[in-house]
Short mmCIF file of C-alpha atoms and ligand atoms in Angstrom, two decimals:
data_model
loop_
_atom_site.label_atom_id
_atom_site.label_comp_id
_atom_site.label_asym_id
_atom_site.label_seq_id
_atom_site.Cartn_x
_atom_site.Cartn_y
_atom_site.Cartn_z
CA MET A 370 -71.24 52.70 15.95
CA SER A 371 -70.81 50.43 12.93
CA GLU A 372 -68.46 47.44 13.00
CA SER A 373 -66.01 49.21 10.68
CA GLU A 374 -65.81 52.21 13.03
CA PHE A 375 -65.02 49.98 15.97
CA ARG A 376 -61.37 49.35 16.59
CA ASP A 377 -59.38 47.65 19.28
CA PHE A 378 -58.87 49.77 22.39
CA HIS A 379 -57.70 49.43 25.97
CA THR A 380 -59.49 50.61 29.09
CA LEU A 381 -57.50 51.31 32.25
CA GLU A 382 -58.69 47.92 33.52
CA SER A 383 -57.62 45.94 30.46
CA TYR A 384 -54.33 47.81 30.15
CA ILE A 385 -53.37 47.13 33.76
CA ALA A 386 -54.38 43.50 33.27
CA SER A 387 -52.26 43.24 30.11
CA GLN A 388 -49.27 44.73 31.96
CA GLN A 389 -49.82 42.29 34.78
CA GLY A 390 -49.80 39.48 32.23
CA MET A 391 -46.19 40.41 31.45
CA HIS A 392 -45.30 39.42 35.03
CA PRO A 393 -46.72 35.91 35.42
CA GLN A 394 -45.55 35.72 39.04
CA SER A 395 -47.74 38.72 39.89
CA ARG A 396 -50.73 38.00 42.14
CA GLY A 397 -52.69 40.98 40.89
CA VAL A 398 -52.74 42.63 44.33
CA PHE A 399 -50.99 45.75 43.12
CA SER A 400 -53.04 45.94 39.92
CA ASN A 401 -56.22 45.87 42.00
CA LEU A 402 -54.88 48.75 44.00
CA LEU A 403 -54.26 50.85 40.88
CA ARG A 404 -57.73 50.05 39.56
CA ARG A 405 -59.16 51.11 42.89
CA ILE A 406 -57.44 54.49 42.65
CA GLY A 407 -59.04 54.77 39.19
CA LEU A 408 -62.43 54.15 40.81
CA ALA A 409 -61.80 56.75 43.53
CA SER A 410 -60.91 59.27 40.85
CA LYS A 411 -64.20 58.64 39.04
CA LEU A 412 -66.08 59.39 42.25
CA ILE A 413 -64.07 62.59 42.72
CA HIS A 414 -64.66 63.46 39.05
CA ALA A 415 -68.41 63.19 39.67
CA LYS A 416 -68.16 65.60 42.62
CA VAL A 417 -65.90 68.04 40.74
CA GLN A 418 -68.39 68.11 37.86
CA LYS A 419 -71.01 69.31 40.32
CA ALA A 420 -68.74 71.77 42.12
CA GLY A 421 -70.75 74.88 41.22
CA LEU A 422 -74.04 73.11 41.94
CA LEU A 423 -72.92 71.76 45.32
CA ASN A 424 -72.43 75.30 46.53
CA ILE A 425 -75.86 76.40 45.33
CA LEU A 426 -77.58 73.35 46.79
CA GLY A 427 -75.54 73.51 49.99
CA ALA A 428 -76.23 77.20 50.52
CA ARG A 429 -79.99 76.54 50.36
CA GLY A 430 -79.68 73.68 52.81
CA VAL A 431 -81.50 71.37 50.41
CA ILE A 432 -79.12 68.45 50.63
CA ASN A 433 -78.16 68.80 54.25
CA VAL A 434 -80.76 66.38 55.64
CA GLN A 435 -78.33 65.40 58.41
CA GLY A 436 -78.00 69.05 59.41
CA GLU A 437 -74.31 68.84 58.48
CA GLN A 438 -72.31 71.61 56.88
CA GLN A 439 -71.55 71.18 53.18
CA MET A 440 -68.10 69.65 52.98
CA LYS A 441 -65.43 71.50 51.10
CA LEU A 442 -64.47 69.65 47.98
CA ASP A 443 -60.93 68.92 49.11
CA SER A 444 -62.05 67.21 52.31
CA LEU A 445 -64.74 65.41 50.31
CA ALA A 446 -62.06 64.15 47.89
CA ASN A 447 -59.97 63.07 50.88
CA GLU A 448 -62.88 61.09 52.32
CA VAL A 449 -63.48 59.44 48.95
CA MET A 450 -59.82 58.38 48.66
CA LYS A 451 -59.79 57.02 52.21
CA ALA A 452 -63.11 55.20 51.91
CA THR A 453 -62.13 53.66 48.58
CA LEU A 454 -58.70 52.47 49.69
CA ARG A 455 -58.98 51.60 53.35
CA TRP A 456 -60.53 48.13 52.88
CA MET A 457 -58.16 47.09 50.13
CA PRO A 458 -56.21 44.11 51.48
CA ALA A 459 -53.08 45.44 49.76
CA VAL A 460 -53.11 48.74 51.65
CA GLY A 461 -51.38 48.91 55.01
CA GLY A 462 -51.67 52.67 55.44
CA LEU A 463 -52.54 55.99 53.85
CA ALA A 464 -51.08 59.47 54.06
CA SER A 465 -52.80 62.55 52.73
CA GLU A 466 -52.23 66.25 52.40
CA GLU A 467 -55.48 66.63 54.31
CA GLU A 468 -54.40 64.49 57.31
CA SER A 469 -51.82 65.61 59.84
CA ASP A 470 -50.68 62.03 60.53
CA PRO A 471 -50.58 58.83 58.52
CA VAL A 472 -53.69 56.67 58.67
CA VAL A 473 -52.34 53.31 59.80
CA LEU A 474 -54.74 50.49 59.01
CA GLY A 475 -55.29 47.47 61.21
CA PRO A 476 -53.50 44.16 60.73
CA ARG A 477 -54.41 42.32 57.53
CA ASP A 478 -54.08 38.68 56.62
CA GLU A 479 -50.59 37.28 56.20
CA GLY A 480 -48.69 38.81 53.30
CA GLU A 481 -51.20 41.57 52.69
CA GLY A 482 -51.31 45.25 53.54
CA GLU A 483 -47.91 45.47 51.90
CA TYR A 484 -48.29 48.91 50.28
CA VAL A 485 -48.72 52.44 51.55
CA VAL A 486 -50.50 55.06 49.43
CA LEU A 487 -49.73 58.76 49.75
CA PHE A 488 -51.92 61.34 48.02
CA ASP A 489 -52.97 64.92 47.52
CA PRO A 490 -56.72 64.35 47.10
CA LEU A 491 -57.50 67.68 45.42
CA ASP A 492 -54.52 69.61 44.13
CA GLY A 493 -55.19 73.22 43.16
CA SER A 494 -58.38 73.39 45.21
CA SER A 495 -58.13 77.19 45.47
CA ASN A 496 -58.98 77.17 41.73
CA ILE A 497 -62.16 75.15 42.01
CA ASP A 498 -64.59 78.04 42.48
CA ALA A 499 -63.44 79.53 39.16
CA ASN A 500 -63.98 76.25 37.31
CA ILE A 501 -60.25 75.85 36.61
CA PRO A 502 -58.76 72.31 36.38
CA VAL A 503 -57.84 70.54 39.61
CA GLY A 504 -56.23 67.16 40.19
CA THR A 505 -55.45 64.22 42.43
CA ILE A 506 -51.84 63.04 42.85
CA PHE A 507 -50.79 59.64 44.23
CA SER A 508 -47.63 57.78 45.15
CA ILE A 509 -47.35 54.11 46.11
CA HIS A 510 -44.54 52.49 48.10
CA ARG A 511 -44.03 48.95 49.24
CA ARG A 512 -43.75 48.86 53.02
CA THR A 513 -40.25 48.42 54.39
CA SER A 514 -41.30 47.34 57.90
CA SER A 515 -42.06 43.69 58.46
CA GLY A 516 -44.58 43.89 61.34
CA ARG A 517 -48.29 43.36 60.75
CA VAL A 518 -48.97 47.08 61.16
CA CYS A 519 -47.24 49.99 59.36
CA ASP A 520 -44.35 51.95 60.87
CA PRO A 521 -44.05 55.72 60.34
CA GLU A 522 -40.89 54.87 58.38
CA ASP A 523 -42.98 53.13 55.71
CA PHE A 524 -44.23 56.57 54.67
CA LEU A 525 -40.83 58.28 54.71
CA GLN A 526 -39.19 56.59 51.74
CA PRO A 527 -37.24 58.30 48.95
CA GLY A 528 -39.02 58.82 45.65
CA ARG A 529 -36.78 56.36 43.84
CA SER A 530 -38.42 53.50 45.77
CA GLN A 531 -41.95 54.35 44.56
CA VAL A 532 -43.56 51.37 42.85
CA ALA A 533 -46.09 53.60 41.12
CA ALA A 534 -47.00 57.24 40.83
CA GLY A 535 -49.63 59.16 38.95
CA TYR A 536 -52.22 61.85 38.84
CA VAL A 537 -55.71 62.54 37.64
CA ILE A 538 -56.52 65.84 35.98
CA TYR A 539 -60.14 66.98 36.15
CA GLY A 540 -60.07 69.34 33.18
CA ALA A 541 -62.04 69.73 29.96
CA SER A 542 -61.69 65.94 29.99
CA THR A 543 -60.69 63.88 32.99
CA MET A 544 -57.44 61.95 32.52
CA PHE A 545 -55.68 59.31 34.58
CA VAL A 546 -51.90 59.27 34.03
CA TYR A 547 -49.62 56.78 35.77
CA THR A 548 -46.32 54.97 35.74
CA THR A 549 -45.16 51.77 37.36
CA GLY A 550 -41.61 52.32 36.11
CA ASN A 551 -42.43 51.09 32.64
CA GLY A 552 -43.27 54.32 30.82
CA VAL A 553 -46.00 56.88 31.44
CA HIS A 554 -49.48 56.09 30.17
CA GLY A 555 -52.53 58.33 29.97
CA PHE A 556 -56.23 57.39 29.88
CA THR A 557 -59.13 59.69 29.11
CA LEU A 558 -62.44 59.19 30.88
CA ASP A 559 -65.25 58.60 28.40
CA PRO A 560 -68.20 60.26 30.15
CA GLU A 561 -70.70 58.28 28.06
CA PHE A 562 -69.75 54.90 29.47
CA GLY A 563 -67.71 55.91 32.51
CA GLU A 564 -64.46 54.14 31.59
CA TYR A 565 -60.90 55.36 31.26
CA VAL A 566 -59.71 54.64 27.70
CA LEU A 567 -56.04 54.48 26.73
CA SER A 568 -55.39 57.71 24.82
CA HIS A 569 -51.70 58.49 25.46
CA GLU A 570 -49.46 55.42 25.54
CA ASN A 571 -45.80 55.88 26.50
CA ILE A 572 -45.76 59.67 26.87
CA ARG A 573 -42.36 61.30 26.25
CA ILE A 574 -41.66 64.96 27.06
CA PRO A 575 -41.01 66.67 23.71
CA ASP A 576 -37.50 68.08 23.39
CA ALA A 577 -38.70 71.67 22.78
CA CYS A 578 -39.09 73.76 25.92
CA THR A 579 -42.42 75.25 24.90
CA CYS A 580 -43.62 76.40 28.33
CA PHE A 581 -42.07 78.23 31.24
CA SER A 582 -44.30 77.79 34.30
CA ALA A 583 -43.77 79.59 37.59
CA ASN A 584 -45.58 82.10 39.75
CA GLU A 585 -43.55 85.00 38.38
CA ARG A 586 -44.99 87.40 40.97
CA ASN A 587 -42.49 85.73 43.35
CA TYR A 588 -39.47 86.72 41.20
CA GLN A 589 -38.02 89.06 43.86
CA LYS A 590 -38.12 86.22 46.39
CA TRP A 591 -36.01 83.89 44.22
CA ASP A 592 -32.27 83.35 44.59
CA ASP A 593 -29.85 84.60 41.90
CA ALA A 594 -29.55 81.23 40.14
CA THR A 595 -33.32 80.95 39.76
CA LYS A 596 -33.55 84.52 38.46
CA ARG A 597 -30.75 83.84 35.95
CA PHE A 598 -32.49 80.66 34.82
CA ALA A 599 -35.85 82.38 34.40
CA ASP A 600 -34.26 85.35 32.58
CA HIS A 601 -32.28 83.05 30.29
CA ILE A 602 -35.40 81.21 29.17
CA ARG A 603 -37.73 84.20 29.03
CA PHE A 604 -35.49 86.94 27.63
CA GLY A 605 -32.14 85.38 26.57
CA PRO A 606 -30.88 85.30 22.97
CA ASP A 607 -30.79 81.46 22.80
CA PRO A 608 -32.92 80.56 19.72
CA ARG A 609 -34.06 77.44 21.54
CA TYR A 610 -36.39 79.65 23.57
CA ALA A 611 -37.65 81.86 20.73
CA ARG A 612 -41.04 80.14 20.84
CA THR A 613 -41.26 79.54 24.60
CA SER A 614 -44.28 81.03 26.38
CA SER A 615 -45.05 81.67 30.03
CA ARG A 616 -47.90 79.39 31.09
CA TYR A 617 -49.08 79.06 34.71
CA VAL A 618 -52.41 77.67 35.91
CA GLY A 619 -51.64 77.52 39.64
CA THR A 620 -52.75 73.89 39.81
CA ALA A 621 -49.53 71.88 39.79
CA VAL A 622 -51.23 68.89 38.16
CA ALA A 623 -52.43 71.04 35.26
CA ASP A 624 -49.09 72.80 34.81
CA PHE A 625 -47.19 69.51 34.99
CA HIS A 626 -49.58 67.76 32.61
CA ARG A 627 -49.39 70.49 29.97
CA ASN A 628 -45.58 70.55 30.13
CA LEU A 629 -45.42 66.75 29.93
CA LEU A 630 -47.34 66.90 26.66
CA TYR A 631 -45.88 70.12 25.18
CA GLY A 632 -42.41 70.28 26.76
CA GLY A 633 -41.33 72.84 29.32
CA VAL A 634 -40.28 73.50 32.88
CA PHE A 635 -42.34 74.03 35.99
CA LEU A 636 -40.70 75.79 38.93
CA TYR A 637 -41.74 76.38 42.50
CA PRO A 638 -38.41 77.48 43.97
CA ALA A 639 -37.52 78.34 47.55
CA ASP A 640 -38.26 81.69 49.04
CA ARG A 641 -34.77 83.25 49.37
CA LYS A 642 -35.44 84.39 52.95
CA THR A 643 -36.88 81.19 54.37
CA GLY A 644 -35.03 78.75 52.08
CA LYS A 645 -38.29 76.79 51.84
CA GLY A 646 -40.35 75.74 48.85
CA LYS A 647 -44.13 75.39 48.80
CA LEU A 648 -44.84 72.00 47.29
CA ARG A 649 -44.84 68.85 49.35
CA LEU A 650 -42.20 66.20 48.72
CA LEU A 651 -44.11 63.01 49.36
CA TYR A 652 -47.39 63.43 47.52
CA GLU A 653 -46.61 66.18 45.00
CA CYS A 654 -42.91 66.40 44.06
CA ALA A 655 -41.84 62.74 44.34
CA PRO A 656 -44.66 61.40 42.14
CA PHE A 657 -44.11 64.17 39.58
CA ALA A 658 -40.38 63.34 39.63
CA MET A 659 -41.01 59.66 38.89
CA LEU A 660 -43.40 60.53 36.05
CA ALA A 661 -40.98 63.11 34.61
CA GLU A 662 -38.04 60.70 34.68
CA GLN A 663 -40.11 57.96 33.11
CA ALA A 664 -41.02 60.39 30.32
CA GLY A 665 -37.40 61.39 29.70
CA GLY A 666 -37.29 64.48 31.92
CA LEU A 667 -35.84 65.34 35.33
CA ALA A 668 -36.83 66.86 38.67
CA THR A 669 -34.56 68.65 41.12
CA THR A 670 -34.44 70.98 44.09
CA GLY A 671 -31.58 72.71 42.27
CA ARG A 672 -29.06 70.91 44.47
CA GLN A 673 -30.41 67.38 44.63
CA ARG A 674 -32.47 65.08 42.43
CA VAL A 675 -35.92 64.84 43.97
CA ALA A 676 -35.96 61.03 43.70
CA GLU A 677 -32.89 60.84 45.96
CA ILE A 678 -34.23 62.88 48.89
CA HIS A 679 -34.76 60.91 52.11
CA PRO A 680 -37.85 62.50 53.66
CA THR A 681 -37.63 63.58 57.27
CA GLU A 682 -41.28 64.47 57.79
CA LEU A 683 -44.62 63.65 56.23
CA HIS A 684 -45.54 67.12 55.03
CA GLN A 685 -42.00 68.21 54.12
CA ARG A 686 -41.85 71.01 51.56
CA ILE A 687 -39.02 71.35 49.06
CA PRO A 688 -37.89 73.75 46.32
CA PHE A 689 -38.96 72.10 43.08
CA ALA A 690 -38.10 72.28 39.37
CA VAL A 691 -39.32 69.67 36.88
CA GLY A 692 -39.40 69.26 33.14
CA ASN A 693 -37.11 68.86 30.15
CA ARG A 694 -33.81 67.20 30.96
CA ARG A 695 -31.68 69.87 29.27
CA GLU A 696 -33.29 72.78 31.12
CA ILE A 697 -33.27 71.04 34.51
CA GLU A 698 -29.56 70.24 34.07
CA LEU A 699 -28.96 73.90 33.18
CA TYR A 700 -30.79 74.96 36.34
CA GLU A 701 -28.63 72.64 38.46
CA ARG A 702 -25.47 74.11 36.85
CA LEU A 703 -26.60 77.67 37.61
CA VAL A 704 -27.33 76.75 41.24
CA ALA A 705 -23.91 75.05 41.53
CA GLU A 706 -22.21 78.16 40.09
CA MET A 707 -24.06 80.40 42.56
CA ASP A 708 -23.04 78.15 45.47
CA ALA A 709 -19.38 78.05 44.32
CA LYS A 710 -19.33 81.84 44.06
CA ALA A 711 -20.81 82.21 47.54
CA LYS A 712 -18.15 79.83 48.90
CA THR A 713 -15.21 81.73 47.39
CA SER A 714 -16.49 85.10 48.56
CA ALA A 715 -17.18 83.79 52.11
P1 AHM B 983 -52.75 72.67 47.15
O1 AHM B 983 -52.25 71.27 47.03
O2 AHM B 983 -53.16 73.02 48.54
O3 AHM B 983 -53.78 73.03 46.14
O4 AHM B 983 -51.47 73.67 46.90
C1 AHM B 983 -50.54 73.42 45.92
C2 AHM B 983 -50.75 74.35 44.75
C3 AHM B 983 -50.19 73.76 43.49
O5 AHM B 983 -51.17 73.04 42.81
C4 AHM B 983 -49.78 74.98 42.70
O6 AHM B 983 -48.70 74.72 41.85
C5 AHM B 983 -49.38 75.94 43.78
O7 AHM B 983 -50.04 75.54 44.96
C6 AHM B 983 -49.77 77.34 43.43
O8 AHM B 983 -49.28 78.22 44.39
P2 AHM B 983 -49.26 79.81 44.17
O9 AHM B 983 -50.68 80.25 44.29
O10 AHM B 983 -48.40 80.31 45.29
O11 AHM B 983 -48.66 80.09 42.83
MG1 MG B 984 -51.35 70.08 45.95
#
């Protein structure tokens, strides 16, 4: 690379440091934590890159010198996240999609262990065997309890109190996208020198609703408001949707990421019979909601903004719709109309 080709750029490290510089009172504890998640994601990236090979090698028993079974990639990603974060002085506890209970870490020195990190280590793992993008999602809260060890309540905080949220998409390129409440910023991993480089500063969801993303095979299980919403966007006469396409990967990170960049809505609504959604509030929906709001969009259950929900359990599932502000507000109006109609006919 000649000198003239070389221009100023930020890595994830230098960008976080520059943001930290804007808060002179900051001790850098939180920034270290974010950098550490970046490191964990590089380790997961390395495993994901070898996904097809791990199976071949594992099946032949070549790498199992300990006589252990080949780990599935999602539990491997979970172990990487735990091992990378557990000795961080800033981390008081972890919660993961792969763990039934929170992992409460031992007492740390005074003033430390003040954050809890919640994560889905490998979102979309059912796609991995077909070489389709997968992701990692994370959410960070400051502890609310004051003891030296975490309380369960530290993990059950509403999304609006997240201090940071983000995801990594392991796709054609690997990208790290995060917010600390000051815009959404995306970094692309340069495989040649193993660093995340700032590629998407201050991402805003485009106004056009280019993509409609839902598992449409579930249409008959949706309530009337959701069906009306889907029909309006897919088949209605509104010229706003003339160029909208259905796009669904089945990895929430990939669907969310595409819609963040192109504009659109992603839906995983409740099953009409059970009233339950599929996606998990704490480490899928709440972080996506913070990112969407920071990029100018919204996230809702249809009846409540996701950021306002007070969790009642660690693995709570909710109905979820996220994307362009205008469409999410429309969805909320249709749900309100359906509820009002049900009330008057009751
Ligand atoms: P996972 O976290 O166990 O991978 O499950 C969540 C995934 C999401 O990534 C995706 O949006 C959804 O499940 C797909 O579900 P479906 O196959 O029902 O469409
Ligand atoms: Mg998931």
